Amino acid sequence: MNPTDYENDEMLFLEEDDSNVEEYDEADAWQVLVVDDDEEIHSVTRLALSDLVLNGRKLAFLDAYSGEEALQIMAERGQDIAIVLLDVVMESDDAGLMVAKKMREDLNLHEPRIILRTGQPGYAPEESVIKEYDINDYKTKTELTRSKLVTTIIASLRSYQQILTINQSRQGLQKIIESASNLLEEHSVKGFCEGVVTQISSLLGLDAGGVVCARAGSVLDRDDDGVYVLGAAGPFANYINEKLENLHDKKITVEVAKCLQEKDHIYGKDYTVLYMNSSGYEAAVYIQVGCSINVIYKQLIEVFMSSISVGYENVNLFHQLRNAAFKDMLTKLPNRNEFINMLDDLENTGVDINEHVVALVDVNHFSDINDGLGQDAGNLLLIAIAERLHTAMGDVVKMGRIGADVFGLIGKDDKVNPQSISKVFSTPFKAGDHTLPINVTMGLCRLLDEESNGLNVLKQSNIALNRAKRSMTANYEYYAPEMEEKTTWRLGMIRQLRSDFAERKLELWYQPQVDLVNERIVGMEALLRWPDKDGGYISPAVFVPLAEYSGLIIDIGAWVLEEACRKLKLLHQKGFPDLRVAVNISMPQFRDSQFVSLVKSALVEHDITPSLLELEITESVVMDEPQIVVDSLKELKAFGLTIAIDDFGTGFSSMSYLQKLPLDRLKVDRSFVNEVTPGKSAFIAETIVTLGNKLGLHTIAEGIEKREQASYMLRLGCDEAQGFLYAKPMPFDQLIEFLDNYQPLEGK
Ligand code: C2E
Ligand code: MG
Ligand code: MG
């Protein structure tokens, strides 16, 4: 603007000000520092400029009467001062010049404009001084008529304004560069978003207070359409990771939604919503600002937003990688690794560890569902379970997916307990078109603050879970240290059993069985023996369950069958051609598809009449998987074998299965025979024998130790017996000797 435009004083005042004078904000005025040792100059200047308004702002005056005083004022208010009207000659000839020098060099005030005034015409400072101290104008006092003063002031104010703007932009850009590089080092979405809020607030010179929100779809953790608070500072800081609605601030909710929908920044009167988008990772930053944002700031912010959008994408990609390592993509729950981290972190969250329980929840027969209904149905079921667990337990209980069909829970005892968890599974689950009733098995572990790291706690819960899976009575177990000792012991035993079996150290012993009527030997039961290091034997009652658990029983059982047939053949050849052998069969052997053919070939190989091989199965085997057992037994029965139910009366036989099985014999369990004492009847033993007779089955009494037990069982109508009264189990060599020397007890 050319100063000559303002020749007409009246026009000048109107041009810059067409609104009501009363409304100007004093605090917003341009600060003009008048430095002069002549009091009159102060009042004249004030008078000349009192009505001047530029860009809606009036002038306000600061007065200094010496160079020293001027520097003092500048030291205090330097940032606010727009113009210094500076007398040259005051306490010294060059006092004004010294002020200019010191304010630029010592006080580092480069923005305020300086207008030098001198009373002595002809006393002009060197041109170099004017350049060096960035002095805008130099006038003698007489030169400064009112209109000249006004135009000088206006020109200076404009240049002051421009300098200010340039400097702001420069500082802003500097900040953008710094903050963008700070932010790019940030690897978590939360940290990044907090950084964004803080950086924008600092760009705008506000206290940090804003929210970053993102549409859920662009944040991998969630699938719904909700908008979540990803980062926040100031009053909103507590809402991180919550849904935006939870802020209960309608304006924020509406404006953020609008910003995400319109995909553009919104500059409101007292708020700003900034839009961020990088390759589909969208977010909106809501900032509360006291007043509307000026153009420079808007431009700055836009530069900032575009530079950090890339960072936002990077952070999200990083987050995605982390998710892959720590999140279960199907249920969106933390995976096993993250669950362990959560357990480790629990201590740092300041909660009382001792009140907490970890539960592993295993979905029973999940693989059947997966195989039977397909993987999609299986997946839907797992998602439905995760959701139901979350709804039932709430946010206070932390959850994870630990394995294919195992969920983990961490929470207080009042929520994480077998009853509350069972309740979650009391109604069927919908998985696609299917409605599935689900049962679970639980392993629980109470947390103790001593030395329990996450991995260890998980291990212990797992031990409890495995125990619960094997338990017949309960579907849950709490971890106890003894279990672990037992587990370690069991693993050691299994390892030893495997190697001893491989080294052919297992033995097969035989216990004779007699006809109760004439007490002749009719056969024997083959019983496994495992020699220990001390010359003793580990009981099959101890190691057979371990062999079953580890699957070793399939190989061991095959050997038993083979060995029993071989020895039976030897006995036949040694002059005992009618003897039969009974072999115990465990459930896992039935599951082996080779089982039936294996039995048959053992018989064929050793040339044994099939009816002389008896298979003993316990009731629990029949109950476990009835169909496989029934099918195999029928086939073997058709081949000619005999079949006995072992330990009869101790299991849970349902009569309907008993009738379906092709049985020959019931073995009355030792515990019922034991009840037979002089003068006392044994009710259950009697029932079993009666039942056997009614079903047309033979009966054999186990564990006959006393004569009266034998005679009692005989009176009941029991056919055969086995027990220490006749013989203990013995090695094969001893059996031959025993048979050679045996005399029926009859008549003794
Ligand atoms: P089981 O089939 O009921 O075998 C009978 C058990 O009673 C044997 O114990 C035998 O020694 C014992 N016994 C026989 N008469 C008497 C008696 O008069 N008094 C007392 N107190 N006990 C008597 P053992 O040999 O310790 O076998 C225990 C269990 O181990 C067997 O019970 C059977 O279930 C299992 N087992 C043994 N060998 C094998 C095998 O080769 N395969 C499978 N799957 N299981 C086996
Ligand atoms: Mg048996
Ligand atoms: Mg038995």
Coordinates of C-alpha atoms and ligand atoms in Angstrom, one line a residue, residues 525-527 583-584 616 646-647 667 702 722, ligand 2:
E525 CA -5.0 -115.0 33.3
A526 CA -2.0 -113.4 31.8
L527 CA -0.8 -110.5 33.9
V583 CA -5.7 -111.5 28.3
N584 CA -6.7 -108.0 29.5
E616 CA -11.0 -109.5 29.4
D646 CA -13.6 -107.9 34.1
D647 CA -14.1 -106.3 37.6
K667 CA -15.8 -111.8 36.4
E702 CA -11.7 -113.1 41.4
Q722 CA -9.1 -117.3 40.6
Ligands
MG2 MG -8.2 -109.2 34.3

